């Protein structure tokens, strides 16, 4: 029933005109916040469903197909680092032209923008789980002669579910972090404001209305708490049954009153039973299926690899030439060099902040993940803090920098990691919660304590999930630089030298060429960083830190 109410409230006005929507969105009346919250929540739920479907297809293809992986993984690195303003600029004309003058087109743009802020860490999580599948489960799937479809649904996805659920929570928080940018859509030199909590926050910041900011924060806290109780806590409790563990009763299971109520419901039990029977019929092992496909001929394999490599090189070269031709008439070589230098400044900030966040949140995540009761308390708090828009801290940051004459290049940097450090906490918590009970027992029997316990069990066990969190935190920090390196509060403006500030200024000026240049340079830095640093660590994690 709550779902029906949410859809009814959230869809009200979706088919109206843009003028009517803009008039409604401009109001700072706090009594409108429940409706704004329903509109924003519905957009996020739709984006989360789309993110899940995208994750299943993209991550599975990248993990299963070697040639596709060579193209999809670098593309994923680029996509997760492209600022949300870049995605909005690329699709706004397409979606707005589908329903001219109507709100529906702007709603599609907002959902797509929220989708781009939610999907990448979920995709990384599923990919990481698929490539680190324990050898025992792989041999089990082969012995039961499971085909690719059955293997995914009955072995691989259950193994990947616990970290995927945690990353879905983080995705929802990431959507809240960027909701201000997603609900205010620039079309040419005009802006379309959709009714929602993000637009309300933006209007309150513009009006320097601290009371309205407080009402918005309170509304966000209530919505996040409802999400936790009604959706994520039941999912965490349900997914715990799929934790890879060969022992029973050693680990206290997370609990959810909502999940227990659903399990006791007769009609839910009947629906779940029917769905389970249908799934079993669809995924029944085939007695006549081959255990494994015959390995391809090495000569044929090399020819296919060369053909695929040639095709990828042609596509990459054509793309670079297209971008270079577009920019050469608009941007001088000196400005390209200046933007590259700005990229170095932002990269240094990103690396330093990820290291500092790791030093803080890895120990905390391990402690939380090993204690389900503590997890139940920390989970909603972390969700709220992760969702807390950095924009609301701009007044404090601007006031402190102006008041004490601080260097913006240093003191604006923490705003970049505020919304992304939680990727590390959530992924490490999921990794620690998945440590098998027999490994904990073995560590206790061997009396591993202190630093020895961390070196032999704690850090190796969470290393794969930590990498997922660190990579997505790094990409998120690049993305967050667009809101953290140039901040406004009333008539005051503080700017740090960096690529994010350059992109924001180009966006405000409607300068498409410099927006493309900024996004291209950011993508270049992210790809080089991932190739030189993150991918070697990922290979080491998939080869040396698997649960066997």
Short mmCIF file of C-alpha atoms in Angstrom, two decimals:
data_model
loop_
_atom_site.label_atom_id
_atom_site.label_comp_id
_atom_site.label_asym_id
_atom_site.label_seq_id
_atom_site.Cartn_x
_atom_site.Cartn_y
_atom_site.Cartn_z
CA UNK A 1 0.00 0.00 0.00
CA UNK A 2 2.87 2.39 0.77
CA UNK A 3 4.19 1.73 -2.72
CA UNK A 4 0.88 2.63 -4.31
CA UNK A 5 0.71 5.84 -2.25
CA UNK A 6 4.26 6.73 -3.27
CA UNK A 7 3.45 6.21 -6.95
CA UNK A 8 0.21 8.21 -6.67
CA UNK A 9 1.90 11.18 -4.95
CA UNK A 10 5.09 11.06 -6.99
CA UNK A 11 3.39 10.86 -10.37
CA UNK A 12 1.08 13.82 -9.71
CA UNK A 13 1.86 16.56 -12.20
CA UNK A 14 4.20 14.45 -14.34
CA UNK A 15 2.03 15.06 -17.42
CA UNK A 16 1.58 18.80 -16.74
CA UNK A 17 3.30 21.70 -18.48
CA UNK A 18 6.78 22.99 -17.64
CA UNK A 19 5.40 26.41 -16.65
CA UNK A 20 3.06 24.87 -14.07
CA UNK A 21 5.86 22.70 -12.71
CA UNK A 22 8.30 25.63 -12.38
CA UNK A 23 5.72 27.69 -10.48
CA UNK A 24 5.11 24.84 -8.01
CA UNK A 25 8.84 24.09 -7.55
CA UNK A 26 9.68 27.69 -6.63
CA UNK A 27 7.75 27.51 -3.34
CA UNK A 28 9.66 27.24 -0.03
CA UNK A 29 6.47 26.37 1.89
CA UNK A 30 7.52 23.48 4.21
CA UNK A 31 4.03 21.92 3.96
CA UNK A 32 4.89 20.97 0.37
CA UNK A 33 7.92 18.92 1.47
CA UNK A 34 6.03 15.58 1.83
CA UNK A 35 4.93 15.84 -1.81
CA UNK A 36 8.42 16.95 -2.86
CA UNK A 37 9.85 13.95 -0.98
CA UNK A 38 7.43 11.59 -2.79
CA UNK A 39 8.44 13.02 -6.20
CA UNK A 40 12.15 12.68 -5.41
CA UNK A 41 11.73 9.19 -3.92
CA UNK A 42 9.83 7.92 -6.96
CA UNK A 43 12.59 9.19 -9.28
CA UNK A 44 15.19 7.42 -7.16
CA UNK A 45 13.29 4.13 -7.05
CA UNK A 46 12.85 4.14 -10.84
CA UNK A 47 16.56 4.97 -11.27
CA UNK A 48 17.53 2.19 -8.83
CA UNK A 49 15.48 -0.39 -10.75
CA UNK A 50 17.11 0.72 -14.02
CA UNK A 51 20.53 0.60 -12.34
CA UNK A 52 19.91 -2.99 -11.21
CA UNK A 53 18.92 -4.11 -14.71
CA UNK A 54 21.93 -2.32 -16.23
CA UNK A 55 24.22 -3.89 -13.62
CA UNK A 56 23.05 -7.42 -14.40
CA UNK A 57 23.73 -7.00 -18.11
CA UNK A 58 26.89 -4.87 -18.11
CA UNK A 59 28.79 -6.50 -15.24
CA UNK A 60 27.95 -10.02 -16.40
CA UNK A 61 29.09 -9.33 -19.95
CA UNK A 62 32.31 -7.72 -18.70
CA UNK A 63 33.05 -10.65 -16.40
CA UNK A 64 32.17 -13.42 -18.86
CA UNK A 65 33.51 -12.12 -22.17
CA UNK A 66 37.25 -11.43 -22.33
CA UNK A 67 37.07 -9.26 -25.44
CA UNK A 68 34.09 -7.31 -24.18
CA UNK A 69 35.88 -6.80 -20.86
CA UNK A 70 38.82 -5.08 -22.61
CA UNK A 71 36.36 -2.45 -23.86
CA UNK A 72 33.72 -2.34 -21.12
CA UNK A 73 36.00 -1.91 -18.08
CA UNK A 74 37.83 1.22 -19.36
CA UNK A 75 34.48 2.57 -20.52
CA UNK A 76 33.06 1.97 -17.05
CA UNK A 77 36.01 3.85 -15.53
CA UNK A 78 35.28 6.79 -17.80
CA UNK A 79 31.52 6.76 -17.26
CA UNK A 80 31.76 6.73 -13.48
CA UNK A 81 34.02 9.78 -13.54
CA UNK A 82 32.03 11.87 -16.02
CA UNK A 83 30.31 14.65 -14.05
CA UNK A 84 26.56 14.45 -13.81
CA UNK A 85 26.39 17.77 -15.67
CA UNK A 86 28.08 16.05 -18.61
CA UNK A 87 25.40 13.34 -18.83
CA UNK A 88 22.61 15.88 -18.48
CA UNK A 89 24.10 18.05 -21.24
CA UNK A 90 24.29 15.04 -23.55
CA UNK A 91 20.69 13.78 -23.18
CA UNK A 92 18.66 16.84 -22.29
CA UNK A 93 17.76 17.72 -25.88
CA UNK A 94 16.82 14.11 -26.70
CA UNK A 95 14.48 13.60 -23.71
CA UNK A 96 12.98 17.10 -23.80
CA UNK A 97 12.12 16.68 -27.50
CA UNK A 98 10.13 13.50 -26.75
CA UNK A 99 7.43 15.51 -24.92
CA UNK A 100 7.78 19.20 -25.96
CA UNK A 101 6.61 21.61 -23.28
CA UNK A 102 5.70 18.80 -20.88
CA UNK A 103 7.18 17.79 -17.53
CA UNK A 104 7.62 14.15 -18.56
CA UNK A 105 10.69 14.91 -20.69
CA UNK A 106 12.36 16.78 -17.81
CA UNK A 107 11.45 13.89 -15.47
CA UNK A 108 13.22 11.47 -17.82
CA UNK A 109 16.32 13.70 -17.74
CA UNK A 110 16.24 13.78 -13.93
CA UNK A 111 15.82 9.98 -13.68
CA UNK A 112 18.71 9.50 -16.11
CA UNK A 113 20.90 11.88 -14.09
CA UNK A 114 20.10 10.04 -10.84
CA UNK A 115 20.70 6.73 -12.65
CA UNK A 116 24.21 7.90 -13.58
CA UNK A 117 24.92 8.71 -9.93
CA UNK A 118 23.72 5.28 -8.73
CA UNK A 119 24.72 2.65 -11.23
CA UNK A 120 28.53 2.52 -11.39
CA UNK A 121 29.36 1.20 -7.92
CA UNK A 122 26.66 -1.49 -8.27
CA UNK A 123 28.20 -2.56 -11.57
CA UNK A 124 31.69 -2.66 -10.06
CA UNK A 125 30.38 -4.69 -7.11
CA UNK A 126 28.73 -7.38 -9.24
CA UNK A 127 31.72 -7.56 -11.60
CA UNK A 128 34.10 -7.96 -8.66
CA UNK A 129 31.95 -10.75 -7.18
CA UNK A 130 31.72 -12.62 -10.48
CA UNK A 131 35.49 -12.60 -11.08
CA UNK A 132 36.25 -13.65 -7.49
CA UNK A 133 33.73 -16.52 -7.34
CA UNK A 134 35.17 -19.21 -5.03
CA UNK A 135 36.54 -22.22 -6.88
CA UNK A 136 34.28 -24.55 -4.89
CA UNK A 137 31.16 -22.84 -6.21
CA UNK A 138 32.55 -22.91 -9.74
CA UNK A 139 33.19 -26.66 -9.49
CA UNK A 140 29.71 -27.14 -7.99
CA UNK A 141 28.09 -25.39 -10.96
CA UNK A 142 30.10 -27.53 -13.38
CA UNK A 143 29.29 -30.77 -11.57
CA UNK A 144 25.54 -29.99 -11.75
CA UNK A 145 25.94 -29.18 -15.48
CA UNK A 146 24.41 -25.75 -15.08
CA UNK A 147 24.16 -23.65 -18.22
CA UNK A 148 25.11 -19.94 -18.24
CA UNK A 149 21.56 -18.82 -17.34
CA UNK A 150 21.16 -21.29 -14.48
CA UNK A 151 24.72 -20.71 -13.27
CA UNK A 152 24.08 -16.96 -12.95
CA UNK A 153 20.79 -17.22 -11.07
CA UNK A 154 21.58 -20.20 -8.85
CA UNK A 155 25.27 -19.75 -8.04
CA UNK A 156 26.80 -16.43 -9.07
CA UNK A 157 24.06 -13.95 -8.19
CA UNK A 158 23.41 -15.46 -4.73
CA UNK A 159 27.14 -15.20 -3.98
CA UNK A 160 27.16 -11.56 -5.17
CA UNK A 161 23.96 -10.48 -3.38
CA UNK A 162 25.29 -9.31 0.04
CA UNK A 163 27.82 -6.77 -1.33
CA UNK A 164 25.39 -5.81 -4.10
CA UNK A 165 22.70 -4.92 -1.54
CA UNK A 166 25.17 -2.77 0.39
CA UNK A 167 26.17 -1.00 -2.80
CA UNK A 168 22.50 -0.45 -3.68
CA UNK A 169 22.17 1.34 -0.34
CA UNK A 170 25.19 3.43 -1.21
CA UNK A 171 23.70 4.14 -4.62
CA UNK A 172 20.56 5.51 -3.05
CA UNK A 173 22.69 7.77 -0.89
CA UNK A 174 24.67 8.82 -3.96
CA UNK A 175 21.39 9.78 -5.62
CA UNK A 176 20.54 12.03 -2.68
CA UNK A 177 24.02 13.60 -2.86
CA UNK A 178 23.47 14.70 -6.47
CA UNK A 179 19.71 15.30 -6.27
CA UNK A 180 20.21 19.09 -6.28
CA UNK A 181 21.98 18.91 -9.66
CA UNK A 182 19.56 16.29 -11.05
CA UNK A 183 16.34 18.22 -10.38
CA UNK A 184 17.56 21.54 -11.80
CA UNK A 185 18.00 21.00 -15.55
CA UNK A 186 19.73 23.49 -17.83
CA UNK A 187 18.15 23.73 -21.28
CA UNK A 188 20.19 26.14 -23.35
CA UNK A 189 20.43 29.31 -21.26
CA UNK A 190 17.24 28.57 -19.28
CA UNK A 191 16.70 26.21 -16.34
CA UNK A 192 13.85 23.77 -15.66
CA UNK A 193 13.23 23.18 -11.95
CA UNK A 194 11.29 20.03 -11.04
CA UNK A 195 9.35 19.82 -7.77
CA UNK A 196 11.51 17.86 -5.34
CA UNK A 197 13.71 18.01 -2.27
CA UNK A 198 16.78 18.88 -4.37
CA UNK A 199 15.11 21.88 -5.96
CA UNK A 200 13.85 22.94 -2.53
CA UNK A 201 17.41 22.82 -1.15
CA UNK A 202 18.76 24.78 -4.12
CA UNK A 203 16.07 27.44 -3.68
CA UNK A 204 16.78 27.66 0.06
CA UNK A 205 20.52 28.11 -0.59
CA UNK A 206 19.86 30.80 -3.18
CA UNK A 207 17.59 32.63 -0.75
CA UNK A 208 20.06 32.09 2.15
CA UNK A 209 17.10 30.70 4.13
CA UNK A 210 18.57 28.57 6.94
CA UNK A 211 15.09 27.67 8.23
CA UNK A 212 14.14 26.12 4.89
CA UNK A 213 17.48 24.27 4.81
CA UNK A 214 16.64 22.80 8.22
CA UNK A 215 13.20 21.61 7.03
CA UNK A 216 14.84 20.00 3.99
CA UNK A 217 17.40 18.16 6.15
CA UNK A 218 14.63 16.93 8.46
CA UNK A 219 12.61 15.66 5.48
CA UNK A 220 15.64 13.86 4.08
CA UNK A 221 16.28 12.21 7.45
CA UNK A 222 12.69 10.91 7.63
CA UNK A 223 12.74 9.58 4.06
CA UNK A 224 16.11 7.86 4.52
CA UNK A 225 14.88 6.27 7.75
CA UNK A 226 11.77 4.97 5.94
CA UNK A 227 13.94 3.59 3.14
CA UNK A 228 16.10 1.82 5.70
CA UNK A 229 13.23 0.27 7.65
CA UNK A 230 10.98 -0.68 4.72
CA UNK A 231 13.51 -1.61 2.04
CA UNK A 232 17.20 -1.91 2.85
CA UNK A 233 17.17 -3.51 6.28
CA UNK A 234 14.87 -6.34 5.04
CA UNK A 235 17.13 -6.76 2.00
CA UNK A 236 20.26 -6.95 4.18
CA UNK A 237 18.62 -9.52 6.46
CA UNK A 238 17.37 -11.55 3.48
CA UNK A 239 20.68 -11.44 1.58
CA UNK A 240 22.59 -12.64 4.66
CA UNK A 241 21.28 -16.15 3.94
CA UNK A 242 23.48 -16.15 0.80
CA UNK A 243 26.70 -15.35 2.65
CA UNK A 244 29.47 -17.72 1.58
CA UNK A 245 30.01 -19.73 4.74
CA UNK A 246 30.40 -23.48 5.23
CA UNK A 247 29.59 -23.31 8.92
CA UNK A 248 26.27 -22.60 10.62
CA UNK A 249 25.37 -20.70 13.74
CA UNK A 250 28.73 -18.98 14.16
CA UNK A 251 27.61 -15.56 13.02
CA UNK A 252 24.68 -13.60 14.38
CA UNK A 253 22.28 -12.92 11.52
CA UNK A 254 20.94 -9.39 10.95
CA UNK A 255 17.22 -9.10 11.68
CA UNK A 256 14.36 -7.07 10.24
CA UNK A 257 10.88 -6.81 11.73
CA UNK A 258 9.46 -5.99 8.29
CA UNK A 259 11.04 -9.10 6.77
CA UNK A 260 9.74 -11.28 9.60
CA UNK A 261 6.24 -9.83 9.12
CA UNK A 262 6.42 -10.54 5.38
CA UNK A 263 7.55 -14.11 6.01
CA UNK A 264 4.55 -14.69 8.30
CA UNK A 265 2.11 -13.27 5.77
CA UNK A 266 0.10 -15.99 4.00
CA UNK A 267 -0.38 -14.13 0.72
CA UNK A 268 3.30 -13.15 0.56
CA UNK A 269 4.22 -16.78 1.28
CA UNK A 270 1.90 -17.95 -1.51
CA UNK A 271 3.34 -15.45 -4.00
CA UNK A 272 6.92 -16.26 -3.02
CA UNK A 273 6.25 -19.99 -3.31
CA UNK A 274 4.75 -19.60 -6.78
CA UNK A 275 7.69 -17.43 -7.90
CA UNK A 276 10.18 -19.95 -6.48
CA UNK A 277 8.49 -22.85 -8.33
CA UNK A 278 8.53 -20.87 -11.56
CA UNK A 279 12.21 -19.99 -11.06
CA UNK A 280 13.09 -23.63 -10.36
CA UNK A 281 11.39 -24.74 -13.59
CA UNK A 282 13.24 -22.03 -15.55
CA UNK A 283 16.61 -22.87 -14.01
CA UNK A 284 16.42 -26.66 -13.82
CA UNK A 285 19.73 -28.40 -14.63
CA UNK A 286 19.86 -30.24 -17.96
CA UNK A 287 21.00 -33.87 -17.55
CA UNK A 288 22.22 -33.95 -21.14
CA UNK A 289 24.18 -30.70 -20.93
CA UNK A 290 27.93 -30.80 -21.47
CA UNK A 291 30.10 -30.16 -18.42
CA UNK A 292 32.01 -27.46 -20.25
CA UNK A 293 32.49 -26.19 -23.74
CA UNK A 294 35.50 -27.43 -25.67
CA UNK A 295 38.38 -24.92 -25.62
CA UNK A 296 38.64 -22.93 -28.88
CA UNK A 297 41.47 -23.48 -31.29
CA UNK A 298 44.47 -21.24 -30.27
CA UNK A 299 45.00 -20.04 -33.83
CA UNK A 300 41.36 -19.06 -34.21
CA UNK A 301 41.50 -17.37 -30.80
CA UNK A 302 44.52 -15.25 -31.80
CA UNK A 303 42.84 -14.22 -35.05
CA UNK A 304 39.69 -13.15 -33.18
CA UNK A 305 41.79 -11.22 -30.65
CA UNK A 306 43.65 -9.37 -33.42
CA UNK A 307 40.38 -8.57 -35.21
CA UNK A 308 38.80 -7.31 -32.00
CA UNK A 309 41.90 -5.27 -31.13
CA UNK A 310 41.89 -3.69 -34.60
CA UNK A 311 38.21 -2.82 -34.32
CA UNK A 312 38.71 -1.26 -30.86
CA UNK A 313 41.71 0.74 -32.12
CA UNK A 314 39.68 2.10 -35.06
CA UNK A 315 36.79 3.12 -32.79
CA UNK A 316 39.14 4.78 -30.27
CA UNK A 317 41.07 6.63 -32.98
CA UNK A 318 37.89 7.83 -34.67
CA UNK A 319 36.52 9.06 -31.34
CA UNK A 320 39.71 10.97 -30.51
CA UNK A 321 39.81 12.55 -33.98
CA UNK A 322 36.17 13.58 -33.66
CA UNK A 323 36.80 15.27 -30.29
CA UNK A 324 40.03 16.91 -31.51
CA UNK A 325 38.36 18.28 -34.64
CA UNK A 326 35.50 19.68 -32.58
CA UNK A 327 37.87 21.40 -30.14
CA UNK A 328 40.59 22.71 -32.46
CA UNK A 329 38.51 25.63 -33.72
CA UNK A 330 37.30 26.58 -30.21
CA UNK A 331 40.22 26.00 -27.83
CA UNK A 332 43.88 26.98 -28.09
CA UNK A 333 46.75 24.55 -27.28
CA UNK A 334 47.74 26.80 -24.37
CA UNK A 335 44.30 26.37 -22.82
CA UNK A 336 44.51 22.59 -23.25
CA UNK A 337 47.79 22.66 -21.33
CA UNK A 338 46.19 24.82 -18.63
CA UNK A 339 43.27 22.37 -18.27
CA UNK A 340 45.72 19.44 -18.00
CA UNK A 341 47.45 21.30 -15.15
CA UNK A 342 44.05 21.81 -13.46
CA UNK A 343 43.50 18.07 -13.82
CA UNK A 344 46.76 17.43 -11.94
CA UNK A 345 45.56 19.63 -9.08
CA UNK A 346 42.27 17.73 -8.84
CA UNK A 347 44.02 14.34 -9.12
CA UNK A 348 46.29 15.15 -6.18
CA UNK A 349 43.26 16.10 -4.10
CA UNK A 350 41.44 12.88 -5.06
CA UNK A 351 44.38 10.59 -4.20
CA UNK A 352 45.13 12.28 -0.89
CA UNK A 353 41.48 12.22 0.16
CA UNK A 354 40.99 8.54 -0.79
CA UNK A 355 44.07 7.57 1.25
CA UNK A 356 42.88 9.58 4.27
CA UNK A 357 39.35 8.15 4.00
CA UNK A 358 40.74 4.61 3.77
CA UNK A 359 42.82 5.07 6.91
CA UNK A 360 39.67 6.10 8.79
CA UNK A 361 36.92 3.88 7.36
CA UNK A 362 38.63 0.51 6.76
CA UNK A 363 39.08 -0.23 10.49
CA UNK A 364 35.61 1.14 11.24
CA UNK A 365 34.03 -0.92 8.43
CA UNK A 366 35.65 -4.15 9.62
CA UNK A 367 34.49 -3.59 13.19
CA UNK A 368 30.95 -2.80 12.06
CA UNK A 369 30.76 -5.70 9.60
CA UNK A 370 31.77 -8.23 12.26
CA UNK A 371 29.02 -7.07 14.63
CA UNK A 372 25.46 -7.35 13.18
CA UNK A 373 23.88 -5.55 16.14
CA UNK A 374 26.24 -2.60 15.64
CA UNK A 375 25.51 -2.74 11.91
CA UNK A 376 21.79 -2.26 12.59
CA UNK A 377 22.58 1.02 14.37
CA UNK A 378 25.32 2.27 12.07
CA UNK A 379 23.57 1.43 8.78
CA UNK A 380 20.84 4.13 8.82
CA UNK A 381 23.26 6.70 10.28
CA UNK A 382 25.79 6.02 7.51
CA UNK A 383 23.03 6.16 4.91
CA UNK A 384 21.95 9.58 6.13
CA UNK A 385 25.50 10.93 6.30
CA UNK A 386 26.22 9.55 2.83
CA UNK A 387 23.11 11.21 1.47
CA UNK A 388 23.78 14.52 3.15
CA UNK A 389 24.28 17.01 0.28
CA UNK A 390 27.61 18.79 0.53
CA UNK A 391 25.77 21.91 -0.64
CA UNK A 392 24.36 22.31 2.86
CA UNK A 393 27.89 22.71 4.24
CA UNK A 394 28.78 25.41 1.74
CA UNK A 395 27.64 28.25 4.04
CA UNK A 396 29.95 27.00 6.81
CA UNK A 397 32.86 26.46 4.39
CA UNK A 398 32.49 29.85 2.70
CA UNK A 399 32.09 31.64 6.04
CA UNK A 400 35.18 29.97 7.56
CA UNK A 401 37.37 30.57 4.48
CA UNK A 402 36.36 34.21 4.17
CA UNK A 403 36.41 34.88 7.92
CA UNK A 404 39.86 33.40 8.59
CA UNK A 405 41.47 33.98 5.17
CA UNK A 406 42.03 30.24 4.55
CA UNK A 407 43.39 28.80 1.30
CA UNK A 408 40.44 27.47 -0.78
CA UNK A 409 42.77 25.04 -2.59
CA UNK A 410 43.16 23.17 0.71
CA UNK A 411 40.03 23.81 2.72
CA UNK A 412 37.47 23.22 -0.05
CA UNK A 413 39.01 19.76 -0.70
CA UNK A 414 37.20 17.94 2.16
CA UNK A 415 33.87 18.73 0.43
CA UNK A 416 34.96 16.42 -2.42
CA UNK A 417 35.15 13.33 -0.21
CA UNK A 418 32.12 14.02 2.01
CA UNK A 419 29.72 12.12 -0.22
CA UNK A 420 32.10 9.46 -1.56
CA UNK A 421 34.04 8.25 1.48
CA UNK A 422 31.03 6.13 2.37
CA UNK A 423 31.68 3.87 -0.62
CA UNK A 424 34.74 2.63 1.30
CA UNK A 425 32.82 2.15 4.55
CA UNK A 426 29.88 0.33 2.94
CA UNK A 427 32.05 -2.01 0.85
CA UNK A 428 34.44 -2.83 3.69
CA UNK A 429 31.46 -3.49 5.99
CA UNK A 430 29.98 -5.86 3.41
CA UNK A 431 33.34 -7.61 3.01
CA UNK A 432 33.81 -8.02 6.76
CA UNK A 433 30.24 -9.31 7.19
CA UNK A 434 31.02 -11.97 4.57
CA UNK A 435 34.07 -13.43 6.34
CA UNK A 436 33.19 -17.12 6.86
CA UNK A 437 32.72 -18.25 10.44
CA UNK A 438 35.27 -21.04 10.01
CA UNK A 439 37.96 -18.49 9.21
CA UNK A 440 37.05 -16.52 12.33
CA UNK A 441 37.17 -19.74 14.37
CA UNK A 442 40.54 -20.66 12.91
CA UNK A 443 41.90 -17.21 13.74
CA UNK A 444 40.57 -17.51 17.30
CA UNK A 445 42.07 -21.01 17.71
CA UNK A 446 45.44 -19.74 16.48
CA UNK A 447 45.10 -16.81 18.90
CA UNK A 448 45.55 -14.21 16.20
CA UNK A 449 45.22 -10.82 17.84
CA UNK A 450 46.07 -7.19 17.22
CA UNK A 451 48.06 -6.32 14.10
CA UNK A 452 48.68 -10.04 13.37
CA UNK A 453 44.89 -10.59 13.06
CA UNK A 454 44.56 -7.63 10.71
CA UNK A 455 47.53 -8.73 8.58
CA UNK A 456 46.56 -12.42 8.30
CA UNK A 457 42.73 -12.24 8.21
CA UNK A 458 41.09 -8.82 8.42
CA UNK A 459 42.83 -6.90 5.63
CA UNK A 460 43.13 -9.81 3.12
CA UNK A 461 39.45 -10.73 3.64
CA UNK A 462 38.16 -7.23 2.88
CA UNK A 463 40.75 -6.32 0.25
CA UNK A 464 38.56 -7.13 -2.84
CA UNK A 465 35.54 -5.22 -1.53
CA UNK A 466 37.77 -2.39 -0.30
CA UNK A 467 39.12 -2.02 -3.83
CA UNK A 468 35.56 -1.75 -5.16
CA UNK A 469 34.85 0.98 -2.61
CA UNK A 470 38.13 2.82 -3.23
CA UNK A 471 37.67 2.82 -7.02
CA UNK A 472 34.10 4.09 -6.80
CA UNK A 473 35.11 6.62 -4.12
CA UNK A 474 37.87 7.86 -6.41
CA UNK A 475 35.46 8.20 -9.33
CA UNK A 476 32.89 9.85 -7.10
CA UNK A 477 35.48 12.32 -5.82
CA UNK A 478 36.33 13.31 -9.40
CA UNK A 479 32.61 13.77 -9.99
CA UNK A 480 32.12 15.67 -6.72
CA UNK A 481 34.83 18.15 -7.67
CA UNK A 482 32.23 19.92 -9.82
CA UNK A 483 30.28 20.88 -6.71
CA UNK A 484 33.19 21.26 -4.29
CA UNK A 485 35.76 23.38 -6.12
CA UNK A 486 33.43 26.33 -6.75
CA UNK A 487 30.90 27.13 -4.01
CA UNK A 488 28.37 29.92 -3.56
CA UNK A 489 26.50 31.26 -0.55
CA UNK A 490 24.47 34.33 -1.22
CA UNK A 491 26.80 36.88 -2.85
CA UNK A 492 30.01 35.17 -1.66
CA UNK A 493 31.91 32.82 -3.97
CA UNK A 494 35.00 30.75 -3.16
CA UNK A 495 36.97 28.88 -5.83
CA UNK A 496 39.77 26.32 -5.77
CA UNK A 497 42.02 25.77 -8.78
CA UNK A 498 40.92 22.51 -10.37
CA UNK A 499 39.14 20.74 -13.18
CA UNK A 500 35.77 20.70 -11.41
CA UNK A 501 35.68 24.50 -11.10
CA UNK A 502 36.65 24.79 -14.79
CA UNK A 503 33.73 22.54 -15.86
CA UNK A 504 31.23 24.39 -13.64
CA UNK A 505 32.26 27.77 -15.03
CA UNK A 506 31.99 26.44 -18.60
CA UNK A 507 28.52 25.03 -17.79
CA UNK A 508 27.34 28.32 -16.27
CA UNK A 509 28.57 30.13 -19.41
CA UNK A 510 26.89 27.58 -21.71
CA UNK A 511 30.28 26.97 -23.40
CA UNK A 512 29.86 23.48 -24.89
CA UNK A 513 33.42 23.28 -26.27
CA UNK A 514 35.01 23.87 -22.88
CA UNK A 515 32.56 21.47 -21.21
CA UNK A 516 33.69 18.78 -23.68
CA UNK A 517 37.35 19.68 -23.06
CA UNK A 518 36.93 19.46 -19.29
CA UNK A 519 35.12 16.12 -19.43
CA UNK A 520 37.66 14.72 -21.94
CA UNK A 521 40.61 15.70 -19.71
CA UNK A 522 38.87 14.25 -16.64
CA UNK A 523 38.22 10.99 -18.52
CA UNK A 524 41.89 10.88 -19.60
CA UNK A 525 43.12 11.25 -16.02
CA UNK A 526 40.73 8.60 -14.73
CA UNK A 527 41.66 6.05 -17.41
CA UNK A 528 45.40 6.54 -16.87
CA UNK A 529 44.99 6.32 -13.09
CA UNK A 530 42.94 3.15 -13.35
CA UNK A 531 45.31 1.50 -15.82
CA UNK A 532 48.43 2.35 -13.84
CA UNK A 533 47.15 1.86 -10.29
CA UNK A 534 43.71 0.35 -9.73
CA UNK A 535 43.72 -2.46 -12.34
CA UNK A 536 46.99 -4.06 -11.09
CA UNK A 537 45.49 -4.08 -7.61
CA UNK A 538 42.28 -5.64 -8.96
CA UNK A 539 44.24 -8.43 -10.67
CA UNK A 540 46.12 -9.06 -7.43
CA UNK A 541 42.82 -9.21 -5.52
CA UNK A 542 41.17 -11.62 -7.98
CA UNK A 543 44.22 -13.93 -8.01
CA UNK A 544 45.45 -13.82 -4.44
CA UNK A 545 42.53 -12.85 -2.21
CA UNK A 546 39.68 -15.19 -3.18
CA UNK A 547 37.68 -17.17 -0.64
CA UNK A 548 38.49 -20.83 -1.33
#
